[in-house]
Amino acid sequence: MPMINRSLLTPFTLIFAGALALIIVIWSWPAGAQTASLTVSPAVARQNTTVTLSGSGFLPGETASIWITYPDYTVYGVAVVTIDEQGRFNHPYLFDFLGATFTPTGRYTYTARGWQSGREAYASLEVEIAPAPGVTAGVQLTVDKPAQAQGATFAFSGSGYQPGEQVALWLRYPNNAVADLGTQTADRQGRIGLAIASNGIPVGRYALTARGLQSGGNGIADFEVVAGDTLRPRGTATLTVGPGSSQQRSAVSLQGSGFLPGEVITVWATLPDYSTEWLGDVTAAGDGSFTAELYLSEQDPAGRYAISAFGNRSERRAVAEYTLLPGR
């Protein structure tokens, strides 16, 4: 068997090993250089508290955008920050920022993206319900009908407050978001009264709270909104939505037919939580048809929709279902 010259093997082996090491360094360095990280502290927080977002691994001095994805996959901008010389940033943030006193409970996701580097990082936050005061002895808050269909009016009566005191009112929604309903002045007998219309609001369990600002007396009344239909159409028409599903930040086409020529057609959407949103009015063509385009942004919740079209003269209604998927 021929012998291999050892004096040739050693330099070749060293050259090959050195080249391999250089390749590994060249390929691994960009992967490490392009990583960024994002943390939120605390990772579990109650409603109406402030969290701190901390990022690292970005380009020194670059600008970064931060946005938040809600539990229903709606997306909202949070802030634009400038990265420091170490490639980091810290941003204290009150996540109740959309006009609600308290945001919905559930899992949120923050995203930070560098404008120049394109580096992107994520962090999750679990929002829990905020503690609430209990019912005060001697204070009563009642509702006439504890469960009604959408479109009905709920009537509330409260008693046991100080005569003439201001009573703060707020409403907790099924997803635990809270809306401020303002204040009301108790009468000479310490009583209040309130009516809430349930047109177009989500279905589910609600809680109305009335708290005396001077006495601290607290009353709570639970009630439930179930799915309802206030329309009584006199006929049917046809509506198609294309495509049948798509991601947020996309447009869909609406095509209707079977309406009266020239009549005004009202179009609305029933959202995944069964709340309703008016989309606009269109005018039917001479053959009773219409076409329209609907843009669904990142601020529309993902899930199953029902798009409805109603002829205001013919009272004909058409419904088509559509699925909105989370964007990327």
mmCIF file with all atom_site columns, N, CA and C in Angstrom, residues 150 199-201 228-235 237 239-241 252 254 259 263-282 290 292-294 296 300 304-322:
data_model
loop_
_atom_site.group_PDB
_atom_site.id
_atom_site.type_symbol
_atom_site.label_atom_id
_atom_site.label_alt_id
_atom_site.label_comp_id
_atom_site.label_asym_id
_atom_site.label_entity_id
_atom_site.label_seq_id
_atom_site.pdbx_PDB_ins_code
_atom_site.Cartn_x
_atom_site.Cartn_y
_atom_site.Cartn_z
_atom_site.occupancy
_atom_site.B_iso_or_equiv
_atom_site.pdbx_formal_charge
_atom_site.auth_seq_id
_atom_site.auth_comp_id
_atom_site.auth_asym_id
_atom_site.auth_atom_id
_atom_site.pdbx_PDB_model_num
ATOM 1   N N  . GLN A 1 150 ? -79.907 42.214 22.666 1.00 0.00 ? 150 GLN A N  1
ATOM 2   C CA . GLN A 1 150 ? -79.372 43.463 22.127 1.00 0.00 ? 150 GLN A CA 1
ATOM 3   C C  . GLN A 1 150 ? -80.503 44.328 21.593 1.00 0.00 ? 150 GLN A C  1
ATOM 4   N N  . ASN A 1 199 ? -77.903 48.836 22.301 1.00 0.00 ? 199 ASN A N  1
ATOM 5   C CA . ASN A 1 199 ? -77.797 48.791 20.843 1.00 0.00 ? 199 ASN A CA 1
ATOM 6   C C  . ASN A 1 199 ? -76.346 48.581 20.414 1.00 0.00 ? 199 ASN A C  1
ATOM 7   N N  . GLY A 1 200 ? -76.094 47.515 19.690 1.00 0.00 ? 200 GLY A N  1
ATOM 8   C CA . GLY A 1 200 ? -74.791 47.321 19.059 1.00 0.00 ? 200 GLY A CA 1
ATOM 9   C C  . GLY A 1 200 ? -73.648 46.944 19.965 1.00 0.00 ? 200 GLY A C  1
ATOM 10  N N  . ILE A 1 201 ? -73.876 46.711 21.269 1.00 0.00 ? 201 ILE A N  1
ATOM 11  C CA . ILE A 1 201 ? -72.775 46.396 22.166 1.00 0.00 ? 201 ILE A CA 1
ATOM 12  C C  . ILE A 1 201 ? -72.528 44.891 22.184 1.00 0.00 ? 201 ILE A C  1
ATOM 13  N N  . GLY A 1 228 ? -79.358 39.509 19.761 1.00 0.00 ? 228 GLY A N  1
ATOM 14  C CA . GLY A 1 228 ? -80.713 39.865 19.346 1.00 0.00 ? 228 GLY A CA 1
ATOM 15  C C  . GLY A 1 228 ? -80.738 40.432 17.948 1.00 0.00 ? 228 GLY A C  1
ATOM 16  N N  . ASP A 1 229 ? -81.908 40.540 17.387 1.00 0.00 ? 229 ASP A N  1
ATOM 17  C CA . ASP A 1 229 ? -82.104 41.077 16.044 1.00 0.00 ? 229 ASP A CA 1
ATOM 18  C C  . ASP A 1 229 ? -83.303 42.009 16.085 1.00 0.00 ? 229 ASP A C  1
ATOM 19  N N  . THR A 1 230 ? -83.020 43.314 15.961 1.00 0.00 ? 230 THR A N  1
ATOM 20  C CA . THR A 1 230 ? -84.101 44.296 16.048 1.00 0.00 ? 230 THR A CA 1
ATOM 21  C C  . THR A 1 230 ? -84.787 44.528 14.701 1.00 0.00 ? 230 THR A C  1
ATOM 22  N N  . LEU A 1 231 ? -84.197 44.029 13.618 1.00 0.00 ? 231 LEU A N  1
ATOM 23  C CA . LEU A 1 231 ? -84.790 44.222 12.295 1.00 0.00 ? 231 LEU A CA 1
ATOM 24  C C  . LEU A 1 231 ? -85.851 43.161 12.013 1.00 0.00 ? 231 LEU A C  1
ATOM 25  N N  . ARG A 1 232 ? -86.847 43.553 11.237 1.00 0.00 ? 232 ARG A N  1
ATOM 26  C CA . ARG A 1 232 ? -87.864 42.623 10.760 1.00 0.00 ? 232 ARG A CA 1
ATOM 27  C C  . ARG A 1 232 ? -87.942 42.754 9.245  1.00 0.00 ? 232 ARG A C  1
ATOM 28  N N  . PRO A 1 233 ? -86.983 42.146 8.529  1.00 0.00 ? 233 PRO A N  1
ATOM 29  C CA . PRO A 1 233 ? -86.949 42.317 7.067  1.00 0.00 ? 233 PRO A CA 1
ATOM 30  C C  . PRO A 1 233 ? -88.180 41.718 6.403  1.00 0.00 ? 233 PRO A C  1
ATOM 31  N N  . ARG A 1 234 ? -88.570 42.315 5.275  1.00 0.00 ? 234 ARG A N  1
ATOM 32  C CA . ARG A 1 234 ? -89.729 41.853 4.521  1.00 0.00 ? 234 ARG A CA 1
ATOM 33  C C  . ARG A 1 234 ? -89.345 40.991 3.325  1.00 0.00 ? 234 ARG A C  1
ATOM 34  N N  . GLY A 1 235 ? -88.085 40.798 3.141  1.00 0.00 ? 235 GLY A N  1
ATOM 35  C CA . GLY A 1 235 ? -87.634 39.973 2.023  1.00 0.00 ? 235 GLY A CA 1
ATOM 36  C C  . GLY A 1 235 ? -86.144 39.756 2.113  1.00 0.00 ? 235 GLY A C  1
ATOM 37  N N  . ALA A 1 237 ? -82.294 39.433 -0.036 1.00 0.00 ? 237 ALA A N  1
ATOM 38  C CA . ALA A 1 237 ? -81.480 39.795 -1.189 1.00 0.00 ? 237 ALA A CA 1
ATOM 39  C C  . ALA A 1 237 ? -80.216 38.946 -1.122 1.00 0.00 ? 237 ALA A C  1
ATOM 40  N N  . LEU A 1 239 ? -75.871 38.786 -1.006 1.00 0.00 ? 239 LEU A N  1
ATOM 41  C CA . LEU A 1 239 ? -74.623 39.496 -0.730 1.00 0.00 ? 239 LEU A CA 1
ATOM 42  C C  . LEU A 1 239 ? -73.487 38.489 -0.733 1.00 0.00 ? 239 LEU A C  1
ATOM 43  N N  . THR A 1 240 ? -72.414 38.814 -1.438 1.00 0.00 ? 240 THR A N  1
ATOM 44  C CA . THR A 1 240 ? -71.210 37.974 -1.432 1.00 0.00 ? 240 THR A CA 1
ATOM 45  C C  . THR A 1 240 ? -70.025 38.827 -1.006 1.00 0.00 ? 240 THR A C  1
ATOM 46  N N  . VAL A 1 241 ? -69.098 38.200 -0.292 1.00 0.00 ? 241 VAL A N  1
ATOM 47  C CA . VAL A 1 241 ? -67.873 38.856 0.168  1.00 0.00 ? 241 VAL A CA 1
ATOM 48  C C  . VAL A 1 241 ? -66.703 38.069 -0.389 1.00 0.00 ? 241 VAL A C  1
ATOM 49  N N  . VAL A 1 252 ? -61.559 43.760 1.051  1.00 0.00 ? 252 VAL A N  1
ATOM 50  C CA . VAL A 1 252 ? -62.476 42.751 0.538  1.00 0.00 ? 252 VAL A CA 1
ATOM 51  C C  . VAL A 1 252 ? -63.537 43.467 -0.287 1.00 0.00 ? 252 VAL A C  1
ATOM 52  N N  . LEU A 1 254 ? -67.492 43.711 -1.737 1.00 0.00 ? 254 LEU A N  1
ATOM 53  C CA . LEU A 1 254 ? -68.876 43.374 -1.438 1.00 0.00 ? 254 LEU A CA 1
ATOM 54  C C  . LEU A 1 254 ? -69.692 43.514 -2.716 1.00 0.00 ? 254 LEU A C  1
ATOM 55  N N  . PHE A 1 259 ? -81.951 44.130 -4.667 1.00 0.00 ? 259 PHE A N  1
ATOM 56  C CA . PHE A 1 259 ? -82.546 45.299 -4.010 1.00 0.00 ? 259 PHE A CA 1
ATOM 57  C C  . PHE A 1 259 ? -83.351 46.100 -5.042 1.00 0.00 ? 259 PHE A C  1
ATOM 58  N N  . GLU A 1 263 ? -82.377 52.447 -4.534 1.00 0.00 ? 263 GLU A N  1
ATOM 59  C CA . GLU A 1 263 ? -82.627 52.605 -3.099 1.00 0.00 ? 263 GLU A CA 1
ATOM 60  C C  . GLU A 1 263 ? -81.319 52.682 -2.321 1.00 0.00 ? 263 GLU A C  1
ATOM 61  N N  . VAL A 1 264 ? -81.383 53.300 -1.144 1.00 0.00 ? 264 VAL A N  1
ATOM 62  C CA . VAL A 1 264 ? -80.224 53.408 -0.261 1.00 0.00 ? 264 VAL A CA 1
ATOM 63  C C  . VAL A 1 264 ? -80.117 52.124 0.557  1.00 0.00 ? 264 VAL A C  1
ATOM 64  N N  . ILE A 1 265 ? -78.917 51.551 0.568  1.00 0.00 ? 265 ILE A N  1
ATOM 65  C CA . ILE A 1 265 ? -78.664 50.293 1.264  1.00 0.00 ? 265 ILE A CA 1
ATOM 66  C C  . ILE A 1 265 ? -77.678 50.559 2.397  1.00 0.00 ? 265 ILE A C  1
ATOM 67  N N  . THR A 1 266 ? -78.054 50.200 3.596  1.00 0.00 ? 266 THR A N  1
ATOM 68  C CA . THR A 1 266 ? -77.191 50.356 4.757  1.00 0.00 ? 266 THR A CA 1
ATOM 69  C C  . THR A 1 266 ? -76.402 49.066 4.981  1.00 0.00 ? 266 THR A C  1
ATOM 70  N N  . VAL A 1 267 ? -75.094 49.226 5.163  1.00 0.00 ? 267 VAL A N  1
ATOM 71  C CA . VAL A 1 267 ? -74.213 48.070 5.330  1.00 0.00 ? 267 VAL A CA 1
ATOM 72  C C  . VAL A 1 267 ? -73.559 48.148 6.701  1.00 0.00 ? 267 VAL A C  1
ATOM 73  N N  . TRP A 1 268 ? -73.571 47.040 7.431  1.00 0.00 ? 268 TRP A N  1
ATOM 74  C CA . TRP A 1 268 ? -72.911 47.001 8.738  1.00 0.00 ? 268 TRP A CA 1
ATOM 75  C C  . TRP A 1 268 ? -72.276 45.634 8.954  1.00 0.00 ? 268 TRP A C  1
ATOM 76  N N  . ALA A 1 269 ? -71.396 45.573 9.960  1.00 0.00 ? 269 ALA A N  1
ATOM 77  C CA . ALA A 1 269 ? -70.710 44.326 10.299 1.00 0.00 ? 269 ALA A CA 1
ATOM 78  C C  . ALA A 1 269 ? -71.066 43.925 11.720 1.00 0.00 ? 269 ALA A C  1
ATOM 79  N N  . THR A 1 270 ? -71.303 42.637 11.907 1.00 0.00 ? 270 THR A N  1
ATOM 80  C CA . THR A 1 270 ? -71.406 42.063 13.243 1.00 0.00 ? 270 THR A CA 1
ATOM 81  C C  . THR A 1 270 ? -70.058 41.453 13.566 1.00 0.00 ? 270 THR A C  1
ATOM 82  N N  . LEU A 1 271 ? -69.384 41.982 14.593 1.00 0.00 ? 271 LEU A N  1
ATOM 83  C CA . LEU A 1 271 ? -68.024 41.593 14.930 1.00 0.00 ? 271 LEU A CA 1
ATOM 84  C C  . LEU A 1 271 ? -68.002 40.260 15.675 1.00 0.00 ? 271 LEU A C  1
ATOM 85  N N  . PRO A 1 272 ? -66.804 39.690 15.899 1.00 0.00 ? 272 PRO A N  1
ATOM 86  C CA . PRO A 1 272 ? -66.727 38.397 16.593 1.00 0.00 ? 272 PRO A CA 1
ATOM 87  C C  . PRO A 1 272 ? -67.383 38.376 17.969 1.00 0.00 ? 272 PRO A C  1
ATOM 88  N N  . ASP A 1 273 ? -67.452 39.524 18.662 1.00 0.00 ? 273 ASP A N  1
ATOM 89  C CA . ASP A 1 273 ? -68.104 39.558 19.978 1.00 0.00 ? 273 ASP A CA 1
ATOM 90  C C  . ASP A 1 273 ? -69.587 39.910 19.872 1.00 0.00 ? 273 ASP A C  1
ATOM 91  N N  . TYR A 1 274 ? -70.114 39.932 18.654 1.00 0.00 ? 274 TYR A N  1
ATOM 92  C CA . TYR A 1 274 ? -71.516 40.219 18.331 1.00 0.00 ? 274 TYR A CA 1
ATOM 93  C C  . TYR A 1 274 ? -71.895 41.692 18.495 1.00 0.00 ? 274 TYR A C  1
ATOM 94  N N  . SER A 1 275 ? -70.926 42.551 18.724 1.00 0.00 ? 275 SER A N  1
ATOM 95  C CA . SER A 1 275 ? -71.207 43.975 18.615 1.00 0.00 ? 275 SER A CA 1
ATOM 96  C C  . SER A 1 275 ? -71.336 44.320 17.140 1.00 0.00 ? 275 SER A C  1
ATOM 97  N N  . THR A 1 276 ? -71.942 45.467 16.844 1.00 0.00 ? 276 THR A N  1
ATOM 98  C CA . THR A 1 276 ? -72.163 45.845 15.447 1.00 0.00 ? 276 THR A CA 1
ATOM 99  C C  . THR A 1 276 ? -71.469 47.169 15.147 1.00 0.00 ? 276 THR A C  1
ATOM 100 N N  . GLU A 1 277 ? -71.072 47.313 13.901 1.00 0.00 ? 277 GLU A N  1
ATOM 101 C CA . GLU A 1 277 ? -70.381 48.525 13.444 1.00 0.00 ? 277 GLU A CA 1
ATOM 102 C C  . GLU A 1 277 ? -70.933 48.931 12.085 1.00 0.00 ? 277 GLU A C  1
ATOM 103 N N  . TRP A 1 278 ? -71.429 50.165 12.007 1.00 0.00 ? 278 TRP A N  1
ATOM 104 C CA . TRP A 1 278 ? -71.940 50.693 10.744 1.00 0.00 ? 278 TRP A CA 1
ATOM 105 C C  . TRP A 1 278 ? -70.781 50.919 9.788  1.00 0.00 ? 278 TRP A C  1
ATOM 106 N N  . LEU A 1 279 ? -70.916 50.419 8.549  1.00 0.00 ? 279 LEU A N  1
ATOM 107 C CA . LEU A 1 279 ? -69.857 50.542 7.553  1.00 0.00 ? 279 LEU A CA 1
ATOM 108 C C  . LEU A 1 279 ? -70.130 51.626 6.531  1.00 0.00 ? 279 LEU A C  1
ATOM 109 N N  . GLY A 1 280 ? -71.399 51.982 6.338  1.00 0.00 ? 280 GLY A N  1
ATOM 110 C CA . GLY A 1 280 ? -71.724 53.030 5.386  1.00 0.00 ? 280 GLY A CA 1
ATOM 111 C C  . GLY A 1 280 ? -72.999 52.726 4.624  1.00 0.00 ? 280 GLY A C  1
ATOM 112 N N  . ASP A 1 281 ? -73.408 53.689 3.794  1.00 0.00 ? 281 ASP A N  1
ATOM 113 C CA . ASP A 1 281 ? -74.577 53.541 2.947  1.00 0.00 ? 281 ASP A CA 1
ATOM 114 C C  . ASP A 1 281 ? -74.147 53.577 1.481  1.00 0.00 ? 281 ASP A C  1
ATOM 115 N N  . VAL A 1 282 ? -74.779 52.752 0.671  1.00 0.00 ? 282 VAL A N  1
ATOM 116 C CA . VAL A 1 282 ? -74.523 52.741 -0.767 1.00 0.00 ? 282 VAL A CA 1
ATOM 117 C C  . VAL A 1 282 ? -75.864 52.850 -1.490 1.00 0.00 ? 282 VAL A C  1
ATOM 118 N N  . PHE A 1 290 ? -75.250 46.426 -6.203 1.00 0.00 ? 290 PHE A N  1
ATOM 119 C CA . PHE A 1 290 ? -74.226 47.389 -5.770 1.00 0.00 ? 290 PHE A CA 1
ATOM 120 C C  . PHE A 1 290 ? -72.912 46.647 -5.577 1.00 0.00 ? 290 PHE A C  1
ATOM 121 N N  . ALA A 1 292 ? -69.022 47.398 -3.537 1.00 0.00 ? 292 ALA A N  1
ATOM 122 C CA . ALA A 1 292 ? -68.297 48.269 -2.605 1.00 0.00 ? 292 ALA A CA 1
ATOM 123 C C  . ALA A 1 292 ? -67.040 47.550 -2.170 1.00 0.00 ? 292 ALA A C  1
ATOM 124 N N  . GLU A 1 293 ? -66.098 48.304 -1.657 1.00 0.00 ? 293 GLU A N  1
ATOM 125 C CA . GLU A 1 293 ? -64.851 47.744 -1.150 1.00 0.00 ? 293 GLU A CA 1
ATOM 126 C C  . GLU A 1 293 ? -64.691 48.121 0.302  1.00 0.00 ? 293 GLU A C  1
ATOM 127 N N  . LEU A 1 294 ? -64.287 47.156 1.105  1.00 0.00 ? 294 LEU A N  1
ATOM 128 C CA . LEU A 1 294 ? -64.130 47.354 2.548  1.00 0.00 ? 294 LEU A CA 1
ATOM 129 C C  . LEU A 1 294 ? -62.694 47.053 2.931  1.00 0.00 ? 294 LEU A C  1
ATOM 130 N N  . LEU A 1 296 ? -60.025 46.387 5.888  1.00 0.00 ? 296 LEU A N  1
ATOM 131 C CA . LEU A 1 296 ? -59.953 45.929 7.278  1.00 0.00 ? 296 LEU A CA 1
ATOM 132 C C  . LEU A 1 296 ? -58.530 46.127 7.773  1.00 0.00 ? 296 LEU A C  1
ATOM 133 N N  . ASP A 1 300 ? -58.901 46.182 13.464 1.00 0.00 ? 300 ASP A N  1
ATOM 134 C CA . ASP A 1 300 ? -60.116 45.381 13.454 1.00 0.00 ? 300 ASP A CA 1
ATOM 135 C C  . ASP A 1 300 ? -59.801 44.024 14.079 1.00 0.00 ? 300 ASP A C  1
ATOM 136 N N  . ARG A 1 304 ? -64.574 35.793 13.292 1.00 0.00 ? 304 ARG A N  1
ATOM 137 C CA . ARG A 1 304 ? -65.676 35.607 12.354 1.00 0.00 ? 304 ARG A CA 1
ATOM 138 C C  . ARG A 1 304 ? -66.587 36.825 12.333 1.00 0.00 ? 304 ARG A C  1
ATOM 139 N N  . TYR A 1 305 ? -66.865 37.335 11.139 1.00 0.00 ? 305 TYR A N  1
ATOM 140 C CA . TYR A 1 305 ? -67.740 38.487 10.940 1.00 0.00 ? 305 TYR A CA 1
ATOM 141 C C  . TYR A 1 305 ? -68.981 38.062 10.157 1.00 0.00 ? 305 TYR A C  1
ATOM 142 N N  . ALA A 1 306 ? -70.053 38.827 10.333 1.00 0.00 ? 306 ALA A N  1
ATOM 143 C CA . ALA A 1 306 ? -71.223 38.726 9.465  1.00 0.00 ? 306 ALA A CA 1
ATOM 144 C C  . ALA A 1 306 ? -71.469 40.113 8.887  1.00 0.00 ? 306 ALA A C  1
ATOM 145 N N  . ILE A 1 307 ? -71.392 40.241 7.574  1.00 0.00 ? 307 ILE A N  1
ATOM 146 C CA . ILE A 1 307 ? -71.636 41.509 6.891  1.00 0.00 ? 307 ILE A CA 1
ATOM 147 C C  . ILE A 1 307 ? -73.094 41.529 6.442  1.00 0.00 ? 307 ILE A C  1
ATOM 148 N N  . SER A 1 308 ? -73.815 42.590 6.798  1.00 0.00 ? 308 SER A N  1
ATOM 149 C CA . SER A 1 308 ? -75.239 42.695 6.469  1.00 0.00 ? 308 SER A CA 1
ATOM 150 C C  . SER A 1 308 ? -75.486 43.905 5.581  1.00 0.00 ? 308 SER A C  1
ATOM 151 N N  . ALA A 1 309 ? -76.432 43.769 4.655  1.00 0.00 ? 309 ALA A N  1
ATOM 152 C CA . ALA A 1 309 ? -76.876 44.866 3.791  1.00 0.00 ? 309 ALA A CA 1
ATOM 153 C C  . ALA A 1 309 ? -78.399 44.918 3.851  1.00 0.00 ? 309 ALA A C  1
ATOM 154 N N  . PHE A 1 310 ? -78.939 46.120 4.105  1.00 0.00 ? 310 PHE A N  1
ATOM 155 C CA . PHE A 1 310 ? -80.375 46.268 4.308  1.00 0.00 ? 310 PHE A CA 1
ATOM 156 C C  . PHE A 1 310 ? -80.908 47.381 3.417  1.00 0.00 ? 310 PHE A C  1
ATOM 157 N N  . GLY A 1 311 ? -81.872 47.051 2.565  1.00 0.00 ? 311 GLY A N  1
ATOM 158 C CA . GLY A 1 311 ? -82.500 48.053 1.707  1.00 0.00 ? 311 GLY A CA 1
ATOM 159 C C  . GLY A 1 311 ? -83.509 48.878 2.481  1.00 0.00 ? 311 GLY A C  1
ATOM 160 N N  . ASN A 1 312 ? -83.329 50.199 2.485  1.00 0.00 ? 312 ASN A N  1
ATOM 161 C CA . ASN A 1 312 ? -84.164 51.050 3.327  1.00 0.00 ? 312 ASN A CA 1
ATOM 162 C C  . ASN A 1 312 ? -85.580 51.251 2.785  1.00 0.00 ? 312 ASN A C  1
ATOM 163 N N  . ARG A 1 313 ? -85.821 50.992 1.493  1.00 0.00 ? 313 ARG A N  1
ATOM 164 C CA . ARG A 1 313 ? -87.186 51.055 0.955  1.00 0.00 ? 313 ARG A CA 1
ATOM 165 C C  . ARG A 1 313 ? -87.809 49.664 0.839  1.00 0.00 ? 313 ARG A C  1
ATOM 166 N N  . SER A 1 314 ? -87.047 48.739 0.317  1.00 0.00 ? 314 SER A N  1
ATOM 167 C CA . SER A 1 314 ? -87.567 47.388 0.123  1.00 0.00 ? 314 SER A CA 1
ATOM 168 C C  . SER A 1 314 ? -87.612 46.592 1.419  1.00 0.00 ? 314 SER A C  1
ATOM 169 N N  . GLU A 1 315 ? -86.771 46.987 2.402  1.00 0.00 ? 315 GLU A N  1
ATOM 170 C CA . GLU A 1 315 ? -86.611 46.267 3.669  1.00 0.00 ? 315 GLU A CA 1
ATOM 171 C C  . GLU A 1 315 ? -86.159 44.823 3.437  1.00 0.00 ? 315 GLU A C  1
ATOM 172 N N  . ARG A 1 316 ? -85.406 44.641 2.361  1.00 0.00 ? 316 ARG A N  1
ATOM 173 C CA . ARG A 1 316 ? -84.788 43.347 2.101  1.00 0.00 ? 316 ARG A CA 1
ATOM 174 C C  . ARG A 1 316 ? -83.390 43.321 2.726  1.00 0.00 ? 316 ARG A C  1
ATOM 175 N N  . ARG A 1 317 ? -83.043 42.153 3.234  1.00 0.00 ? 317 ARG A N  1
ATOM 176 C CA . ARG A 1 317 ? -81.738 42.035 3.898  1.00 0.00 ? 317 ARG A CA 1
ATOM 177 C C  . ARG A 1 317 ? -80.951 40.876 3.309  1.00 0.00 ? 317 ARG A C  1
ATOM 178 N N  . ALA A 1 318 ? -79.632 41.094 3.226  1.00 0.00 ? 318 ALA A N  1
ATOM 179 C CA . ALA A 1 318 ? -78.722 40.041 2.792  1.00 0.00 ? 318 ALA A CA 1
ATOM 180 C C  . ALA A 1 318 ? -77.569 39.967 3.787  1.00 0.00 ? 318 ALA A C  1
ATOM 181 N N  . VAL A 1 319 ? -77.088 38.752 4.055  1.00 0.00 ? 319 VAL A N  1
ATOM 182 C CA . VAL A 1 319 ? -76.000 38.539 5.023  1.00 0.00 ? 319 VAL A CA 1
ATOM 183 C C  . VAL A 1 319 ? -74.960 37.610 4.415  1.00 0.00 ? 319 VAL A C  1
ATOM 184 N N  . ALA A 1 320 ? -73.683 37.942 4.620  1.00 0.00 ? 320 ALA A N  1
ATOM 185 C CA . ALA A 1 320 ? -72.584 37.085 4.178  1.00 0.00 ? 320 ALA A CA 1
ATOM 186 C C  . ALA A 1 320 ? -71.551 37.011 5.295  1.00 0.00 ? 320 ALA A C  1
ATOM 187 N N  . GLU A 1 321 ? -70.973 35.843 5.481  1.00 0.00 ? 321 GLU A N  1
ATOM 188 C CA . GLU A 1 321 ? -69.968 35.657 6.533  1.00 0.00 ? 321 GLU A CA 1
ATOM 189 C C  . GLU A 1 321 ? -68.562 35.815 5.975  1.00 0.00 ? 321 GLU A C  1
ATOM 190 N N  . TYR A 1 322 ? -67.671 36.219 6.874  1.00 0.00 ? 322 TYR A N  1
ATOM 191 C CA . TYR A 1 322 ? -66.284 36.519 6.482  1.00 0.00 ? 322 TYR A CA 1
ATOM 192 C C  . TYR A 1 322 ? -65.381 36.261 7.680  1.00 0.00 ? 322 TYR A C  1
#
